[in-house]
Short mmCIF file of C-alpha atoms and ligand atoms in Angstrom, two decimals:
data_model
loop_
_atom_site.label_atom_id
_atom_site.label_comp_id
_atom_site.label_asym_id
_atom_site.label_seq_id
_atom_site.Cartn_x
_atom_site.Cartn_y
_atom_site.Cartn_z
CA UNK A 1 28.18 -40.11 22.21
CA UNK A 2 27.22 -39.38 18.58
CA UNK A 3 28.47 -36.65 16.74
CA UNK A 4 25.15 -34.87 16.91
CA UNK A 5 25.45 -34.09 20.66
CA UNK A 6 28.84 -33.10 20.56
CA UNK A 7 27.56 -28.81 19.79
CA UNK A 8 25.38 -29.50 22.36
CA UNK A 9 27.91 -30.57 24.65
CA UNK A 10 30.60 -27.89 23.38
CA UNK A 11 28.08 -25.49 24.46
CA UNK A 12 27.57 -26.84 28.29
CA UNK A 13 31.19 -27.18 28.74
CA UNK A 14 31.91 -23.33 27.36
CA UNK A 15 28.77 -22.32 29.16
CA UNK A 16 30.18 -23.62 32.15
CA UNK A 17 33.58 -22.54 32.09
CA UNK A 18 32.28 -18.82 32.21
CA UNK A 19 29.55 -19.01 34.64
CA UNK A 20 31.39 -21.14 37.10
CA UNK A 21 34.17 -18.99 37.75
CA UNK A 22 31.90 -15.67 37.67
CA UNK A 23 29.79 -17.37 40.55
CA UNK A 24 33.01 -18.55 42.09
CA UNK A 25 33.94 -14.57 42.05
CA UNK A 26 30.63 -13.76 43.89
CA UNK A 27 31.77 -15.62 46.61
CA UNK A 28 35.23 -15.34 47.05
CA UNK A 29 35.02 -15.97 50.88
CA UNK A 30 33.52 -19.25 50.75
CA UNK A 31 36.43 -20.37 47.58
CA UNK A 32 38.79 -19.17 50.08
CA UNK A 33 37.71 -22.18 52.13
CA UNK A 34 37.78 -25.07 49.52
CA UNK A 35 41.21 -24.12 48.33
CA UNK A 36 43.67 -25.53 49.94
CA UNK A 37 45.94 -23.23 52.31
CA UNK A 38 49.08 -23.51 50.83
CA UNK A 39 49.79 -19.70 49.74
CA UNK A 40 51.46 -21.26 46.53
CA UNK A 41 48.15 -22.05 44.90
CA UNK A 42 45.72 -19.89 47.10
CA UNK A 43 43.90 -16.85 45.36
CA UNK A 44 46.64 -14.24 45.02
CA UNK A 45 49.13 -16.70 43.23
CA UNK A 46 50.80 -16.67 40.15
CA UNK A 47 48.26 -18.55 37.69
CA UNK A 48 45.62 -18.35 40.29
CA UNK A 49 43.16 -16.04 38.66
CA UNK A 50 43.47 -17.97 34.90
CA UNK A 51 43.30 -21.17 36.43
CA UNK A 52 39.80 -20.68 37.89
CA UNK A 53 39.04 -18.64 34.73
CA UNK A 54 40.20 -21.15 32.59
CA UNK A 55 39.96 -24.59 33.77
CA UNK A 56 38.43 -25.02 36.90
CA UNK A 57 35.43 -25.66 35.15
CA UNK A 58 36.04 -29.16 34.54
CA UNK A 59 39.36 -29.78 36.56
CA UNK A 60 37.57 -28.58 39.91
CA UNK A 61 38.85 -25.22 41.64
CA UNK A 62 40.99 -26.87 43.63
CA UNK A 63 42.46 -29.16 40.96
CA UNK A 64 41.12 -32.62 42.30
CA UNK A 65 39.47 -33.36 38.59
CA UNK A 66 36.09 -33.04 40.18
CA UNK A 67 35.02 -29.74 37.70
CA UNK A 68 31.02 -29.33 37.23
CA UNK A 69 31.63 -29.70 33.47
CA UNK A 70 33.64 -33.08 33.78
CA UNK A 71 29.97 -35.07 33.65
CA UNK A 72 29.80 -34.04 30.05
CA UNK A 73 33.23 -35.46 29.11
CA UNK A 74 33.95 -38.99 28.22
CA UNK A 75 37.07 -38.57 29.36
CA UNK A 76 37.94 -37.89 33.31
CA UNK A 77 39.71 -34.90 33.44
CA UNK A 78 43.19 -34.87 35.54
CA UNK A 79 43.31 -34.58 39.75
CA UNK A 80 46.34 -32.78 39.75
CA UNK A 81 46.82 -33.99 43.48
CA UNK A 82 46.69 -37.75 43.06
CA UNK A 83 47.47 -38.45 38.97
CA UNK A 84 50.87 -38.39 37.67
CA UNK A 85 50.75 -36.51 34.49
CA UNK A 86 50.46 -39.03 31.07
CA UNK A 87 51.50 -37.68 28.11
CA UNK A 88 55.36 -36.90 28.93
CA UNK A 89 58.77 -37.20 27.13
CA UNK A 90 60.95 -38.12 30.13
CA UNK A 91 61.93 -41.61 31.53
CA UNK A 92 61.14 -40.94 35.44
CA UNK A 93 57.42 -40.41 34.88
CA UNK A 94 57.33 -36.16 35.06
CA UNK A 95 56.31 -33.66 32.91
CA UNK A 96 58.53 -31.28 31.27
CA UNK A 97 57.50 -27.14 31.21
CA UNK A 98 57.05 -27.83 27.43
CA UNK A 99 54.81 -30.93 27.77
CA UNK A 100 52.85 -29.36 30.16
CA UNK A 101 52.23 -26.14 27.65
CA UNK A 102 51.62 -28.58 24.97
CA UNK A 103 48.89 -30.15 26.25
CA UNK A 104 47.47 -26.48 27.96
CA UNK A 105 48.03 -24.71 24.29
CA UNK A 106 47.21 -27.28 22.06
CA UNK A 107 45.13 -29.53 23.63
CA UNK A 108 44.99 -33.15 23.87
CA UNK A 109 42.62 -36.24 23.39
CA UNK A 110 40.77 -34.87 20.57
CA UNK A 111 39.40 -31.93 22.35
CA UNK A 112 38.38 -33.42 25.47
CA UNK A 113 41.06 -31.20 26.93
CA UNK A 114 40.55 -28.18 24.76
CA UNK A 115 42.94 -26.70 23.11
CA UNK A 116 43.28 -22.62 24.59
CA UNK A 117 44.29 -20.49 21.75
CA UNK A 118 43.58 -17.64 22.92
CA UNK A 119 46.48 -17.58 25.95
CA UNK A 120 49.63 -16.29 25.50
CA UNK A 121 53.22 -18.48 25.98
CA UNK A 122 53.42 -16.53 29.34
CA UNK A 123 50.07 -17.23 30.79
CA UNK A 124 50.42 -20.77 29.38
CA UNK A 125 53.80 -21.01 31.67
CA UNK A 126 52.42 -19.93 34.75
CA UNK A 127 49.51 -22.62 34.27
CA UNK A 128 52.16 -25.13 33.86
CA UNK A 129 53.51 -23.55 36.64
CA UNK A 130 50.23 -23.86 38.76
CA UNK A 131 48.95 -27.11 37.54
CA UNK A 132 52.41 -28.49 38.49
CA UNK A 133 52.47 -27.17 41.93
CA UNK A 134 49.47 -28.73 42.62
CA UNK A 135 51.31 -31.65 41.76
CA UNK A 136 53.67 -31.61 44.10
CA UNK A 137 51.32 -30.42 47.16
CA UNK A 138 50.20 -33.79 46.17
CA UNK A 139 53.26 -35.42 46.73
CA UNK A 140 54.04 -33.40 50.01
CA UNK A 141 50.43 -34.82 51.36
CA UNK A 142 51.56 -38.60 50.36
CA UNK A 143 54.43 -38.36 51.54
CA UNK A 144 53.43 -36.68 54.66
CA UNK A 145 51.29 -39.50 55.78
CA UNK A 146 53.76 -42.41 54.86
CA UNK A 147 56.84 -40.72 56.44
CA UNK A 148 56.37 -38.52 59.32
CA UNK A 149 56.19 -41.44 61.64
CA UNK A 150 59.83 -41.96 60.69
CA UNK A 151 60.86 -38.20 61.47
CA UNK A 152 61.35 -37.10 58.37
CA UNK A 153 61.24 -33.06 58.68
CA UNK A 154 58.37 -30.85 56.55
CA UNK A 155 61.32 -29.36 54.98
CA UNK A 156 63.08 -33.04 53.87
CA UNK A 157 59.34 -33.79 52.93
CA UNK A 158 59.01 -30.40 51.23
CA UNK A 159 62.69 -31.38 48.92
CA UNK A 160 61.41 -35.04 48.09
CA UNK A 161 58.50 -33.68 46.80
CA UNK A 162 59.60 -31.54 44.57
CA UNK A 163 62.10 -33.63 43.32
CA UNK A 164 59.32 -36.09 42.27
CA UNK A 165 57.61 -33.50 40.51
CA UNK A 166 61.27 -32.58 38.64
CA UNK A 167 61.91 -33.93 35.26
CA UNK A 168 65.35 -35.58 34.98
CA UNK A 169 65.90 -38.13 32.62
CA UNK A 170 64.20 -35.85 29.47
CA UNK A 171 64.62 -37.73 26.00
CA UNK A 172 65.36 -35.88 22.75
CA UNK A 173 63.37 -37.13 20.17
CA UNK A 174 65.92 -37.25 16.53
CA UNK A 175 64.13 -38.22 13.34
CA UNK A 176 65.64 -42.07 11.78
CA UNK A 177 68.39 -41.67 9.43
CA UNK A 178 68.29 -41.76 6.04
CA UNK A 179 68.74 -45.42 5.74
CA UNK A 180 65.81 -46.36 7.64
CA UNK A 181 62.65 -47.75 6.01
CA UNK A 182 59.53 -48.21 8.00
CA UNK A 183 58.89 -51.98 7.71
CA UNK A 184 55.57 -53.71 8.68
CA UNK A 185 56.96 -57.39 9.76
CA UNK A 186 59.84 -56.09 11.81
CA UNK A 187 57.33 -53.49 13.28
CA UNK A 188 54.87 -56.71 13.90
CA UNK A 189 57.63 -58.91 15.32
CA UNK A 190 58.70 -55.86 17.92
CA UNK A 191 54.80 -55.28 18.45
CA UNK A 192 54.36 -58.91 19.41
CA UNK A 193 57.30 -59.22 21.41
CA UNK A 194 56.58 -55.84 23.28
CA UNK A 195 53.14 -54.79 23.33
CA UNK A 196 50.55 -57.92 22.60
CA UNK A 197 50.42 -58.97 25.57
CA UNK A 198 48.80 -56.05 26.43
CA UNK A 199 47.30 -54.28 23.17
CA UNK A 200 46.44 -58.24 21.72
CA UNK A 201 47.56 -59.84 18.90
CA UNK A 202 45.94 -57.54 16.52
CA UNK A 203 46.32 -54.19 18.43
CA UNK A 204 42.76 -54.31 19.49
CA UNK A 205 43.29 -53.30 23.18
CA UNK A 206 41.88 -56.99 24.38
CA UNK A 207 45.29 -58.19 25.66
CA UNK A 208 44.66 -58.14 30.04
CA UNK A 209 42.06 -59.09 31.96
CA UNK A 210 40.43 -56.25 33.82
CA UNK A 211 43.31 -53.35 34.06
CA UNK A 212 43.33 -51.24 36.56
CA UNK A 213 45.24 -47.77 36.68
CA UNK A 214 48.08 -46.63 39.42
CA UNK A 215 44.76 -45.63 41.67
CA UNK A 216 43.02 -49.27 41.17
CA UNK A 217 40.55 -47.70 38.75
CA UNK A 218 39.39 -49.51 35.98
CA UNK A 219 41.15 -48.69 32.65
CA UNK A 220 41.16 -49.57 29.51
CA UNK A 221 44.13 -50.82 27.05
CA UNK A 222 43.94 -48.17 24.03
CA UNK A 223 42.22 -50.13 20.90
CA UNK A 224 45.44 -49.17 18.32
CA UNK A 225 42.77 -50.03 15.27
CA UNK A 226 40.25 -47.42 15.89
CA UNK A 227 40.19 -45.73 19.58
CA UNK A 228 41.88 -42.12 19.32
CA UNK A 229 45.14 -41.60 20.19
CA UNK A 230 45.26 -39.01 23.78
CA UNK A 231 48.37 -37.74 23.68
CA UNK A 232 48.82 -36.82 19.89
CA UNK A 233 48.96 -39.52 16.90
CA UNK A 234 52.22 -37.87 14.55
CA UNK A 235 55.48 -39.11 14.95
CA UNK A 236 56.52 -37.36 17.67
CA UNK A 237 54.10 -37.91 19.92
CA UNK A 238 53.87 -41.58 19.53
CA UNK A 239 57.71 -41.35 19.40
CA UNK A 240 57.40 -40.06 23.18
CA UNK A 241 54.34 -42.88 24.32
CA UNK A 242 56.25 -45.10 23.29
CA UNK A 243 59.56 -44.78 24.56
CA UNK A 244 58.64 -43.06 27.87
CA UNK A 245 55.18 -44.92 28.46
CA UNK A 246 51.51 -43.64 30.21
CA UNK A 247 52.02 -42.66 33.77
CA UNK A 248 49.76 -43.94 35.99
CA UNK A 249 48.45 -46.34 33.45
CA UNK A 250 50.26 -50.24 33.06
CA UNK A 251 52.06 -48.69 29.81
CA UNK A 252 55.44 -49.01 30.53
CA UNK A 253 58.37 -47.03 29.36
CA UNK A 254 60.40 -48.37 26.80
CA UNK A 255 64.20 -48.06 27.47
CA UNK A 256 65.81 -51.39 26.01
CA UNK A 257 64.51 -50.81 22.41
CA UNK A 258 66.82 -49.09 20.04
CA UNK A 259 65.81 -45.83 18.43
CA UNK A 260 65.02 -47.41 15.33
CA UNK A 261 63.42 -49.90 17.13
CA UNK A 262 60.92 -47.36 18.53
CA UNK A 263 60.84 -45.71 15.21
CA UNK A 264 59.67 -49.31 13.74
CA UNK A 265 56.99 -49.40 16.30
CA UNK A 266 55.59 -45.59 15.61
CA UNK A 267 54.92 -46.45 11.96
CA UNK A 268 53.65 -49.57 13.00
CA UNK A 269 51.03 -48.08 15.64
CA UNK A 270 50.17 -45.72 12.64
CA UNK A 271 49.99 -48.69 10.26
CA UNK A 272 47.41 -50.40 12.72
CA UNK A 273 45.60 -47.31 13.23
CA UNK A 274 45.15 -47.28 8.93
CA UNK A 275 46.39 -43.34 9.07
CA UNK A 276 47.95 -41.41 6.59
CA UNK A 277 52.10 -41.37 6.61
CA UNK A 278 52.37 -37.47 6.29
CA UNK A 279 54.29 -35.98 9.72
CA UNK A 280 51.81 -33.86 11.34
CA UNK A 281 52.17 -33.50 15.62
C1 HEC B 1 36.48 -29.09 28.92
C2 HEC B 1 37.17 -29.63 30.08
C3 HEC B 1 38.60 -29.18 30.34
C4 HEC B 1 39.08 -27.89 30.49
C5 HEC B 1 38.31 -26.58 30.39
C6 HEC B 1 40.47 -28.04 30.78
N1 HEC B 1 40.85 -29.37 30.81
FE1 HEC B 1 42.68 -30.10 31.22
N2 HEC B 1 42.01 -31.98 30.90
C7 HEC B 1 40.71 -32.33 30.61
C8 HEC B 1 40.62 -33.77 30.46
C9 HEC B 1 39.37 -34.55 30.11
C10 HEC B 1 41.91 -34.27 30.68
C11 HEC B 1 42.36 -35.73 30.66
C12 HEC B 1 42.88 -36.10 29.29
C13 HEC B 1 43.28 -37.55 29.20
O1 HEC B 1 43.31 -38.27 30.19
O2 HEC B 1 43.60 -37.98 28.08
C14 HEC B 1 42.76 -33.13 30.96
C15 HEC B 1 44.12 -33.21 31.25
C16 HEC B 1 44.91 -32.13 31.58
C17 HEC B 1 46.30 -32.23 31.94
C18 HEC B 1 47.09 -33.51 32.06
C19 HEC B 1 47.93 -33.82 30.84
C20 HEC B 1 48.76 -35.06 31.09
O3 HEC B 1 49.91 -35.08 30.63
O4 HEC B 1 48.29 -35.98 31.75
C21 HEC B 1 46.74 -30.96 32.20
C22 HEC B 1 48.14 -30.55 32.62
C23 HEC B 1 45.62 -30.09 32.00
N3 HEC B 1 44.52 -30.83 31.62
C24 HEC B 1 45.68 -28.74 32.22
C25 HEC B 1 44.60 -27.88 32.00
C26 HEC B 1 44.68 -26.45 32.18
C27 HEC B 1 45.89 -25.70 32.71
C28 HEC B 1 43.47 -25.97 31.82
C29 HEC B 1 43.06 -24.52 31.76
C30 HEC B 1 43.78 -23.69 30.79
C31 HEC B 1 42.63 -27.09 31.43
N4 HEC B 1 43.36 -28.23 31.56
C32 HEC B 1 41.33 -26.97 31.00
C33 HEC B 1 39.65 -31.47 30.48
C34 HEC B 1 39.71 -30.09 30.54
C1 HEC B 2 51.46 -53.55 30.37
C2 HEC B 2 50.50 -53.20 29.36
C3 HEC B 2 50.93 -52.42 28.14
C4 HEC B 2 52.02 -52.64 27.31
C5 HEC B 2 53.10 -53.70 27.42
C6 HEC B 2 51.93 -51.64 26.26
N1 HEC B 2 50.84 -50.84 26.47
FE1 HEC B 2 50.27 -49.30 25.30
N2 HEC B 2 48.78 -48.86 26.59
C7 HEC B 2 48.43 -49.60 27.68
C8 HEC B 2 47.33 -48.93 28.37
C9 HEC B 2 46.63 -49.41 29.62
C10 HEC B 2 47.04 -47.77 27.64
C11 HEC B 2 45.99 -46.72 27.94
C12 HEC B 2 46.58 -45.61 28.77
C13 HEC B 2 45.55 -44.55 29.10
O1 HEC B 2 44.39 -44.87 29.32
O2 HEC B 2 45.92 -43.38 29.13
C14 HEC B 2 47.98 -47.76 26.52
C15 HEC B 2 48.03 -46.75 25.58
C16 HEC B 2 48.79 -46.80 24.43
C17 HEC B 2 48.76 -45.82 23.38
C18 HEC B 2 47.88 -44.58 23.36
C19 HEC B 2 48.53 -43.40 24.05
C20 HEC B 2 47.68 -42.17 23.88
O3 HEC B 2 48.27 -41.08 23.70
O4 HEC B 2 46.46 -42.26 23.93
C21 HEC B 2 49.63 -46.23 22.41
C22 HEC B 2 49.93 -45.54 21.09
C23 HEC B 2 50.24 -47.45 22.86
N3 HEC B 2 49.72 -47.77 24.12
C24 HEC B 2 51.16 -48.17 22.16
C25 HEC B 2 51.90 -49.22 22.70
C26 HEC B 2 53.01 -49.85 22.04
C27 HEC B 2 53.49 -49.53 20.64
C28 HEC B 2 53.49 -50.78 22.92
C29 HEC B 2 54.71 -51.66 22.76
C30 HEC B 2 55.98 -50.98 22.66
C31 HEC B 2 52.67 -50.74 24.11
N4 HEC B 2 51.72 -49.78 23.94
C32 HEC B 2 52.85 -51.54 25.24
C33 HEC B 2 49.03 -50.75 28.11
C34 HEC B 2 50.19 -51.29 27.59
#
């Protein structure tokens, strides 16, 4: 897409998220019926209203990622059902309240997810709050079909599930000390030993053959040299990718490397990306 259809595209996905949710009003009886029954995300739930108002447009009403607007994005938004979340700072693959509101306040993958300004902390929580439940319903479905058969109660079902949707091994993320220097060989040397095989030699994303992501879709390896970075390209953020990985993408989480280590590879990704040192999120 060229940069002289993105106003043009701006303007369908705003257009949409307003008139999608005011015809979704019109006919409350018939949204009653494509929302799943669970009370905990049905109309009259907390984050309810601003989800449909707010995101349904391209994340589907029900949350399966199958929005109107989502044929105008390059990017396929999240199912909330069947897709861990990505851009996390825990080891066990969840999503803490704040990374959640991150991504909901600020936005992520250049706009592609829009940033939402306009919503206060509170409203942003009880998205989080919704968006994550929707998680977990996903889990409880899963799960539902693989165990019952080996009597596993709904209310055991009910407790796994939401422990898979709670974050427990959440990393802190501490800036290098004062004796650290970025260095680009010993940020090469841990790039080749960690990440070429995947990202390629020169950190142009040409490493496998044919990825796939945790659903057997076809993905592909982030080009470090010129493709955007999703999740945020300061510090911090790459800080987190790196050490804690892509759900439901083959990035793995990083827990043998040291913190420096990690820090070595940040300013490395950055140095292979050509961007500016200054710390920005
Ligand atoms: C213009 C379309 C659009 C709208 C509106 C939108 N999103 Fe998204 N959202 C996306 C896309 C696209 C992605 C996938 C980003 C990616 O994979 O890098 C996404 C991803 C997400 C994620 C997953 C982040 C992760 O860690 O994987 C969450 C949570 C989310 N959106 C919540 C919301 C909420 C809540 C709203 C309403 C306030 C909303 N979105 C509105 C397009 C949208
Ligand atoms: C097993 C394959 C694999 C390995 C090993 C791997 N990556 Fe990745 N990486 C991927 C894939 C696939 C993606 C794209 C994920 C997506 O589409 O969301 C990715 C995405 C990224 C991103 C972009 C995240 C974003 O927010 O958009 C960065 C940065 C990154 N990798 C850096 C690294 C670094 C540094 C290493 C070594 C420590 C590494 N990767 C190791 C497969 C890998």
């Amino acid at each position: 897409m060229t940069p002289n259809h993105r106003p043009f595209r701006a303007a369908v996905v705003v257009a949409a998220a307003v008139l999608i949710p005011l015809a979704a009003c019109r006919n409350e009886s018939k949204l009653a019926s494509i929302i799943p029954l669970s009370p905990t995300v049905a109309p009259g739930a907390i984050g309810y209203e601003l989800y449909q108002a707010h995101c349904a447009a391209c994340h589907g009403r029900d949350g399966r990622g199958d929005g109107i607007a989502r044929t105008f994005l390059g990017v396929t938004p999240r199912d909330f059902w069947n897709e861990p979340f990505r851009y996390v700072s825990t080891l066990d693959g969840t999503a803490t309240e704040e990374d959640l509101a991150q991504t909901i306040g600020l936005g992520r993958t250049n706009g592609e997810m829009p940033a939402a300004p306009w919503l206060s902390d509170e409203e942003i929580a009880s998205l989080a709050a919704y968006v994550r439940e929707l998680n977990r319903l996903g889990w409880v479905g899963r799960l539902t079909s693989e165990f019952q058969s080996d009597g596993l109660t709904s209310a055991e079902i009910e407790q796994i599930a939401t422990e898979r949707v709670t974050p427990e091994e959440i990393i802190t993320v501490t800036a290098p000390g004062w004796h650290f220097r970025p260095d680009v060989a010993t940020g090469r040397e841990l790039y080749m030993q960690s990440c070429a095989s995947c990202h390629g030699p020169d950190g142009r994303g040409d490493g496998l053959d044919k990825p796939l992501d945790e659903r057997g879709r076809p993905i592909t390896v982030r080009d470090l040299t010129r493709s955007p970075i999703r999740g945020g390209s300061g510090h911090i953020e790459l800080y987190k990718r790196i050490r804690c990985g892509v759900p439901g993408t083959p990035m793995p989480a990083q827990e043998a490397l040291t913190d420096e280590q990690v820090w070595q590879l940040v300013f490395f990704t950055q140095y292979l990306a050509g961007k500016p040192k200054g710390v920005h999120r």
